Amino acid sequence: MPPLMVPFKVGMLPQVRLSLLPRARCLFDEPVHVKVAGLESRQVVTLRAQATDERGVVFRSAAVYRADGDGELDLCRDAALCGSYEGVEPMGLLWSMRPIVPHKYFHWSKALSPHLVRFSVHDGMDVEEKEHGGALAEVINERVLLGEGVVREVVNFGKGNGVLFTPPGEGPFPGVLDLSSFASEKRASLLANKGFVVLNVSVMYDKPAKINYLELDHYQEALVFLQQQPKVGGDGLGVIGRSKAGDIALSLASFVPGVRAVVWINACSGNMGAPLHYRGREVLSPVTLDLTKIIPAADGASIIKFGVTDPNSEENRTSRVPIEKATADFLFLASEDDLNCDCRASMESMAAQLWRAGKENVEMVCYPRAGHLLEPPYGPYCRSGLHGFLRTVVMWGGEPQAHACAEVLAWKKVEEFFRSRLSCGHPKTKAKL
């Protein structure tokens, strides 16, 4: 029986197809190739992305495109005409998503749950941030934090706890202690996908208001626990931290043996927030704050950068982390437009501190127009949000496109640094979907 033939009528549109390549399910830090086919020649459409974080906050983005003569769009080739971003930005719909309520950070901290993003294409030009129906086509992008075969385990060590991620295979694998200022498994799980055994530990093991001082012994116990894991090899461990977790990473390398490589991201060269104790005594006092120099912004957020006093001043002499005592190699990553603190100045002063001690064990990278929250790539850019320690809304800094680019480059740099400094003499193993 011959196939049923449906005559094509003038004005009839073939089925519009929205594709995510190579597949709609991917790791969180992997890009997807967005393509649309089946549009009319030169048709103007609006592409949208929407996601809801684990706290129920909705994030959205929209950009207007014009199809080519064949009715096709390719976001790796075609430029957005207007909307949440402009120009050729293959992953623009992801990093440009903004919360529908102001001053919200995209929370996705649990590695077991995939991050779902709904992509859709709509006829015409309409970039208003509201709920839209009548999509010509849509597809769900499932962005996964935990790769195939990676084992996640909640663990206890000493008086503390954390989450251990172990890649598939026999090992040995390099070990990395991932310090997050507050609970988040994102970076740790993604590093484990790349072939590292990673222990994620929150710097704040209680509410900030209840903490009179932090104990470096707590994080040393985490290092010892990680080193004892049967799949961990090499002659030392890596430590990574941003913001407050960054200065804890410096202190571990300076006071505790066994740290081979440190990644410091947008932090201070001195101890911030609370006194640091080690072995029953105070080893570092906190850098002082001048609250009169905090600048209020019109939208209710504040710029706190200028309220942090100079870590190298005489008044902060007992706050400066003595990194010249460390035997570890350092990677300093600083965002030039960080409005949380002057991290570029801290980075340069620490490099000088090491060089004066006759050490050249440091690499530095500064990212122009990037803000404080430098994270694994392709998450929504956060302009402002609640400061975890000060409990007030602050500006994080950065320009969205430049910040998104910096996250891609910085994430690649982190992997390269740890892989070169923590070699186990074992072939690289990466988890896949």
Coordinates of C-alpha atoms in Angstrom, one line a residue, residues 15-380:
Q15 CA 7.1 20.8 12.4
V16 CA 9.5 23.1 14.2
R17 CA 12.3 21.2 15.9
L18 CA 14.4 22.4 18.8
S19 CA 17.5 20.3 19.4
L20 CA 20.2 20.1 22.1
L21 CA 23.3 18.4 20.8
P22 CA 25.0 16.0 21.3
R23 CA 22.1 15.1 23.7
A24 CA 19.5 16.8 26.0
R25 CA 21.1 15.2 29.1
C26 CA 24.6 16.3 29.9
L27 CA 27.0 17.1 32.8
F28 CA 26.4 20.5 34.5
D29 CA 29.7 21.9 33.3
E30 CA 29.3 20.7 29.7
P31 CA 28.0 23.0 26.9
V32 CA 25.1 22.1 24.6
H33 CA 24.7 23.0 21.0
V34 CA 21.2 24.6 20.5
K35 CA 19.7 24.4 17.0
V36 CA 16.2 25.1 15.6
A37 CA 14.9 23.8 12.3
G38 CA 11.5 23.9 10.5
L39 CA 11.0 27.7 10.8
E40 CA 9.9 29.9 7.9
S41 CA 12.7 31.6 5.9
R42 CA 14.0 34.7 7.9
Q43 CA 11.4 34.2 10.6
V44 CA 11.9 36.2 13.8
V45 CA 11.5 34.1 16.9
T46 CA 12.2 34.3 20.7
L47 CA 14.2 31.6 22.4
R48 CA 13.6 31.1 26.1
A49 CA 15.1 29.2 29.0
Q50 CA 13.5 28.6 32.4
A51 CA 14.6 26.8 35.5
T52 CA 13.6 26.5 39.2
D53 CA 16.3 26.2 41.8
E54 CA 16.0 23.9 44.9
R55 CA 14.5 26.7 46.9
G56 CA 11.7 27.2 44.5
V57 CA 13.0 30.5 42.9
V58 CA 12.2 30.7 39.1
F59 CA 15.0 31.9 36.8
R60 CA 14.3 33.0 33.1
S61 CA 16.1 34.3 30.1
A62 CA 15.0 35.2 26.5
A63 CA 16.7 36.3 23.3
V64 CA 15.4 37.2 19.9
Y65 CA 16.9 35.6 16.7
R66 CA 16.2 35.6 13.0
A67 CA 16.3 32.3 11.1
D68 CA 18.4 31.9 8.0
G69 CA 17.0 31.4 4.5
D70 CA 16.4 27.7 5.2
G71 CA 14.4 28.4 8.4
E72 CA 17.2 27.3 10.7
L73 CA 18.9 28.7 13.7
D74 CA 22.3 27.7 15.2
L75 CA 23.3 29.4 18.4
C76 CA 26.9 28.6 17.7
R77 CA 26.7 30.6 14.6
D78 CA 23.8 33.1 14.8
A79 CA 23.7 36.3 16.9
A80 CA 21.0 37.2 19.3
L81 CA 19.4 40.5 18.2
C82 CA 18.2 41.6 21.6
G83 CA 17.0 40.2 24.9
S84 CA 18.9 38.9 27.9
Y85 CA 22.1 39.1 25.9
E86 CA 23.2 40.1 22.4
G87 CA 25.6 38.6 19.9
V88 CA 26.9 35.0 19.3
E89 CA 26.6 33.3 22.7
P90 CA 26.1 29.6 22.4
M91 CA 25.3 29.2 26.1
G92 CA 23.8 32.6 26.6
L93 CA 20.3 31.3 27.5
L94 CA 21.8 29.5 30.5
W95 CA 24.2 32.0 32.0
S96 CA 21.8 35.0 31.4
M97 CA 18.9 33.5 33.3
R98 CA 17.7 35.9 36.0
P99 CA 15.5 35.4 39.1
I100 CA 12.0 36.7 38.8
V101 CA 12.5 38.2 42.3
P102 CA 15.6 40.4 42.9
H103 CA 18.8 39.5 44.9
K104 CA 18.5 35.7 44.5
Y105 CA 21.4 33.3 43.9
F106 CA 20.7 30.1 42.0
H107 CA 20.9 27.4 44.7
W108 CA 21.6 23.9 43.4
S109 CA 23.8 22.3 46.0
K110 CA 22.7 18.6 46.1
A111 CA 24.6 16.4 43.7
L112 CA 22.0 13.7 43.4
S113 CA 19.3 15.9 41.8
P114 CA 19.7 17.0 38.1
H115 CA 19.2 20.6 37.2
L116 CA 16.3 20.9 34.7
V117 CA 16.2 23.7 32.2
R118 CA 13.2 24.1 29.8
F119 CA 14.2 25.6 26.4
S120 CA 11.5 26.8 24.1
V121 CA 11.0 28.7 20.9
H122 CA 8.2 31.2 20.3
D123 CA 7.0 33.1 17.2
G124 CA 7.9 36.8 17.1
M125 CA 9.7 39.2 19.3
D126 CA 8.7 39.2 23.0
V127 CA 11.4 39.3 25.7
E128 CA 9.3 40.2 28.7
E129 CA 10.1 38.1 31.7
K130 CA 6.8 36.3 32.3
E131 CA 5.3 32.9 31.8
H132 CA 4.8 32.2 28.1
G133 CA 2.6 29.5 26.4
G134 CA 2.1 28.6 22.8
A135 CA 5.7 27.4 22.2
L136 CA 6.5 26.3 18.6
A137 CA 8.8 23.7 20.2
E138 CA 10.4 22.9 23.5
V139 CA 12.9 20.5 25.1
I140 CA 14.2 19.8 28.6
N141 CA 17.9 20.0 29.2
E142 CA 18.8 17.7 32.1
R143 CA 22.1 19.0 33.6
V144 CA 23.7 16.4 35.9
L145 CA 26.2 17.0 38.7
L146 CA 27.1 13.3 39.3
G147 CA 28.6 11.4 36.4
E148 CA 28.1 7.7 35.8
G149 CA 29.9 5.5 38.4
V150 CA 30.8 8.3 40.7
V151 CA 30.0 7.3 44.3
R152 CA 28.6 9.9 46.7
E153 CA 28.8 9.2 50.4
V154 CA 28.0 11.3 53.5
V155 CA 31.0 10.7 55.9
N156 CA 32.0 11.6 59.4
F157 CA 35.6 12.5 60.5
G158 CA 36.7 13.6 63.9
K159 CA 34.0 16.1 65.1
G160 CA 33.0 17.0 61.6
N161 CA 31.2 15.6 58.5
G162 CA 31.3 16.1 54.8
V163 CA 30.4 14.5 51.5
L164 CA 32.9 12.2 49.8
F165 CA 32.9 11.8 46.0
T166 CA 34.9 8.9 44.5
P167 CA 35.3 8.4 40.7
P168 CA 34.8 5.0 39.0
G169 CA 37.9 2.8 38.6
E170 CA 40.5 1.2 40.8
G171 CA 42.7 4.4 41.2
P172 CA 44.8 5.6 42.6
F173 CA 43.4 9.1 42.2
P174 CA 44.5 12.5 43.3
G175 CA 42.7 13.8 46.5
V176 CA 41.2 17.2 46.7
L177 CA 39.6 18.9 49.8
D178 CA 36.8 21.2 48.5
L179 CA 36.0 23.8 51.0
S180 CA 32.7 25.7 50.5
S181 CA 31.8 28.6 52.7
F182 CA 28.3 27.2 53.0
A183 CA 26.9 23.7 52.0
S184 CA 27.3 23.1 48.3
E185 CA 28.2 19.8 46.5
K186 CA 28.4 21.3 43.0
R187 CA 32.1 21.9 42.6
A188 CA 33.1 18.7 44.4
S189 CA 30.9 16.4 42.4
L190 CA 32.1 18.0 39.1
L191 CA 35.7 17.6 40.1
A192 CA 35.1 13.9 40.9
N193 CA 33.7 13.5 37.4
K194 CA 37.1 14.5 36.2
G195 CA 39.0 11.8 38.1
F196 CA 39.6 13.2 41.6
V197 CA 38.6 11.9 44.9
V198 CA 36.9 14.9 46.5
L199 CA 35.8 15.6 50.0
N200 CA 33.4 18.5 50.3
V201 CA 33.4 20.3 53.7
S202 CA 31.5 23.4 54.7
V203 CA 33.6 26.0 56.3
M204 CA 30.7 27.2 58.4
Y205 CA 29.8 24.1 60.5
D206 CA 27.2 26.2 62.5
K207 CA 25.3 29.4 62.0
P208 CA 27.8 32.3 61.7
A209 CA 26.2 34.1 64.7
K210 CA 27.0 31.1 66.9
I211 CA 30.6 30.8 65.9
N212 CA 33.1 32.8 68.1
Y213 CA 36.1 31.3 66.4
L214 CA 37.0 28.7 63.8
E215 CA 39.2 25.7 64.5
L216 CA 41.8 24.8 61.9
D217 CA 42.0 21.4 63.5
H218 CA 38.5 20.6 62.1
Y219 CA 39.8 21.0 58.5
Q220 CA 43.0 19.1 59.3
E221 CA 40.8 16.2 60.4
A222 CA 39.2 16.3 57.0
L223 CA 42.6 16.3 55.3
V224 CA 43.7 13.2 57.3
F225 CA 40.4 11.4 56.5
L226 CA 40.8 12.1 52.8
Q227 CA 44.4 11.0 52.7
Q228 CA 43.4 7.7 54.3
Q229 CA 40.9 6.8 51.6
P230 CA 42.1 3.6 49.8
K231 CA 41.7 5.1 46.3
V232 CA 43.7 8.3 47.1
G233 CA 47.3 8.4 45.9
G234 CA 50.1 10.8 45.4
D235 CA 52.4 12.6 47.8
G236 CA 50.0 15.3 48.9
L237 CA 46.5 16.7 48.6
G238 CA 44.9 19.6 46.9
V239 CA 42.7 22.2 48.6
I240 CA 40.3 24.6 46.8
G241 CA 38.2 27.4 48.3
R242 CA 36.5 30.7 47.4
S243 CA 35.8 33.7 49.6
K244 CA 36.1 32.7 53.3
A245 CA 36.9 29.2 52.3
G246 CA 39.8 30.6 50.3
D247 CA 41.6 32.0 53.3
I248 CA 41.0 28.7 55.2
A249 CA 42.7 27.0 52.3
L250 CA 45.7 29.3 52.7
S251 CA 45.9 28.6 56.4
L252 CA 45.8 24.8 55.9
A253 CA 48.8 25.1 53.5
S254 CA 50.6 27.3 56.0
F255 CA 50.1 25.5 59.2
V256 CA 49.2 21.8 58.3
P257 CA 51.5 19.4 56.5
G258 CA 50.4 17.3 53.6
V259 CA 49.0 20.0 51.3
R260 CA 50.5 19.9 47.8
A261 CA 48.4 22.3 45.8
V262 CA 46.0 25.2 46.7
V263 CA 43.5 26.9 44.5
W264 CA 42.5 30.3 46.0
I265 CA 39.5 32.0 44.4
N266 CA 38.4 35.6 45.1
A267 CA 39.3 35.7 48.8
C268 CA 41.5 37.7 51.1
S269 CA 45.2 37.4 51.9
G270 CA 44.2 37.6 55.6
N271 CA 41.9 35.7 57.9
M272 CA 38.3 37.0 57.5
G273 CA 35.3 36.9 59.8
A274 CA 36.3 35.2 63.0
P275 CA 39.5 34.3 64.9
L276 CA 41.3 31.2 63.7
H277 CA 42.5 28.7 66.4
Y278 CA 44.8 25.8 65.9
R279 CA 45.9 23.3 68.6
G280 CA 44.1 25.2 71.3
R281 CA 45.4 28.7 70.7
E282 CA 44.6 31.6 68.4
V283 CA 46.9 31.7 65.4
L284 CA 45.2 34.5 63.4
S285 CA 43.0 37.3 64.3
P286 CA 40.3 38.5 61.9
V287 CA 40.8 41.3 59.4
T288 CA 39.1 44.4 60.7
L289 CA 36.0 45.9 59.0
D290 CA 35.1 49.6 58.6
L291 CA 31.3 49.6 58.3
T292 CA 31.3 53.3 57.6
K293 CA 32.9 52.6 54.1
I294 CA 30.1 50.2 53.0
I295 CA 28.3 51.9 50.1
P296 CA 24.5 51.5 49.8
A297 CA 23.1 51.0 46.3
A298 CA 19.8 52.3 45.0
D299 CA 18.2 48.8 44.6
G300 CA 18.8 47.9 48.3
A301 CA 22.1 46.1 47.8
S302 CA 25.4 47.3 49.3
I303 CA 29.0 47.4 48.1
I304 CA 31.1 46.1 50.9
K305 CA 34.5 46.0 49.1
F306 CA 35.7 49.2 50.6
G307 CA 34.7 48.2 54.1
V308 CA 37.4 45.5 54.2
T309 CA 40.5 47.1 55.6
D310 CA 43.9 46.5 54.0
P311 CA 45.1 43.0 55.1
N312 CA 48.7 44.3 54.9
S313 CA 48.2 47.2 57.2
E314 CA 49.8 47.3 60.7
E315 CA 46.5 46.9 62.4
N316 CA 45.9 43.6 60.5
R317 CA 49.5 42.3 61.0
T318 CA 48.2 39.4 63.1
S319 CA 45.6 38.5 60.5
R320 CA 47.9 37.9 57.6
V321 CA 48.2 34.2 56.6
P322 CA 51.9 33.3 56.6
I323 CA 51.9 31.5 53.3
E324 CA 55.6 31.9 53.0
K325 CA 55.8 28.9 55.4
A326 CA 53.8 26.7 53.0
T327 CA 55.4 24.1 50.7
A328 CA 52.4 23.8 48.5
D329 CA 52.0 25.3 45.0
F330 CA 49.4 28.0 44.6
L331 CA 47.0 29.0 41.9
F332 CA 45.4 32.4 42.6
L333 CA 42.3 33.3 40.6
A334 CA 41.0 36.8 41.0
S335 CA 38.0 38.7 39.5
E336 CA 38.9 42.3 38.7
D337 CA 35.3 43.5 39.4
D338 CA 34.8 41.6 42.6
L339 CA 32.7 43.9 44.9
N340 CA 33.1 41.7 47.9
C341 CA 36.8 42.5 48.5
D342 CA 39.9 43.7 46.6
C343 CA 41.0 40.2 45.7
R344 CA 43.4 41.4 43.0
A345 CA 45.3 43.4 45.5
S346 CA 45.3 40.4 47.8
M347 CA 46.6 38.2 45.0
E348 CA 49.4 40.5 44.1
S349 CA 50.5 41.0 47.8
M350 CA 50.5 37.3 48.4
A351 CA 52.7 36.7 45.3
A352 CA 55.1 39.3 46.5
Q353 CA 55.0 37.7 50.0
L354 CA 56.1 34.4 48.4
W355 CA 58.7 36.0 46.1
R356 CA 60.3 37.8 49.1
A357 CA 60.7 34.4 50.7
G358 CA 62.5 33.1 47.6
K359 CA 59.6 31.1 46.4
E360 CA 58.2 30.9 42.9
N361 CA 55.5 28.3 43.5
V362 CA 52.6 30.5 42.4
E363 CA 50.5 31.1 39.3
M364 CA 48.1 34.1 39.0
V365 CA 45.2 34.8 36.7
C366 CA 43.0 37.9 36.8
Y367 CA 39.7 38.0 35.0
P368 CA 38.5 41.5 33.8
R369 CA 34.9 42.4 34.4
A370 CA 34.2 39.2 36.3
G371 CA 32.5 39.3 39.7
H372 CA 32.9 37.5 43.1
L373 CA 30.9 34.3 42.5
L374 CA 33.3 32.6 40.2
E375 CA 31.9 29.0 39.9
P376 CA 31.9 26.0 37.5
P377 CA 30.4 27.3 34.2
Y378 CA 26.9 27.5 32.7
G379 CA 25.0 28.4 35.9
P380 CA 23.0 31.7 36.0

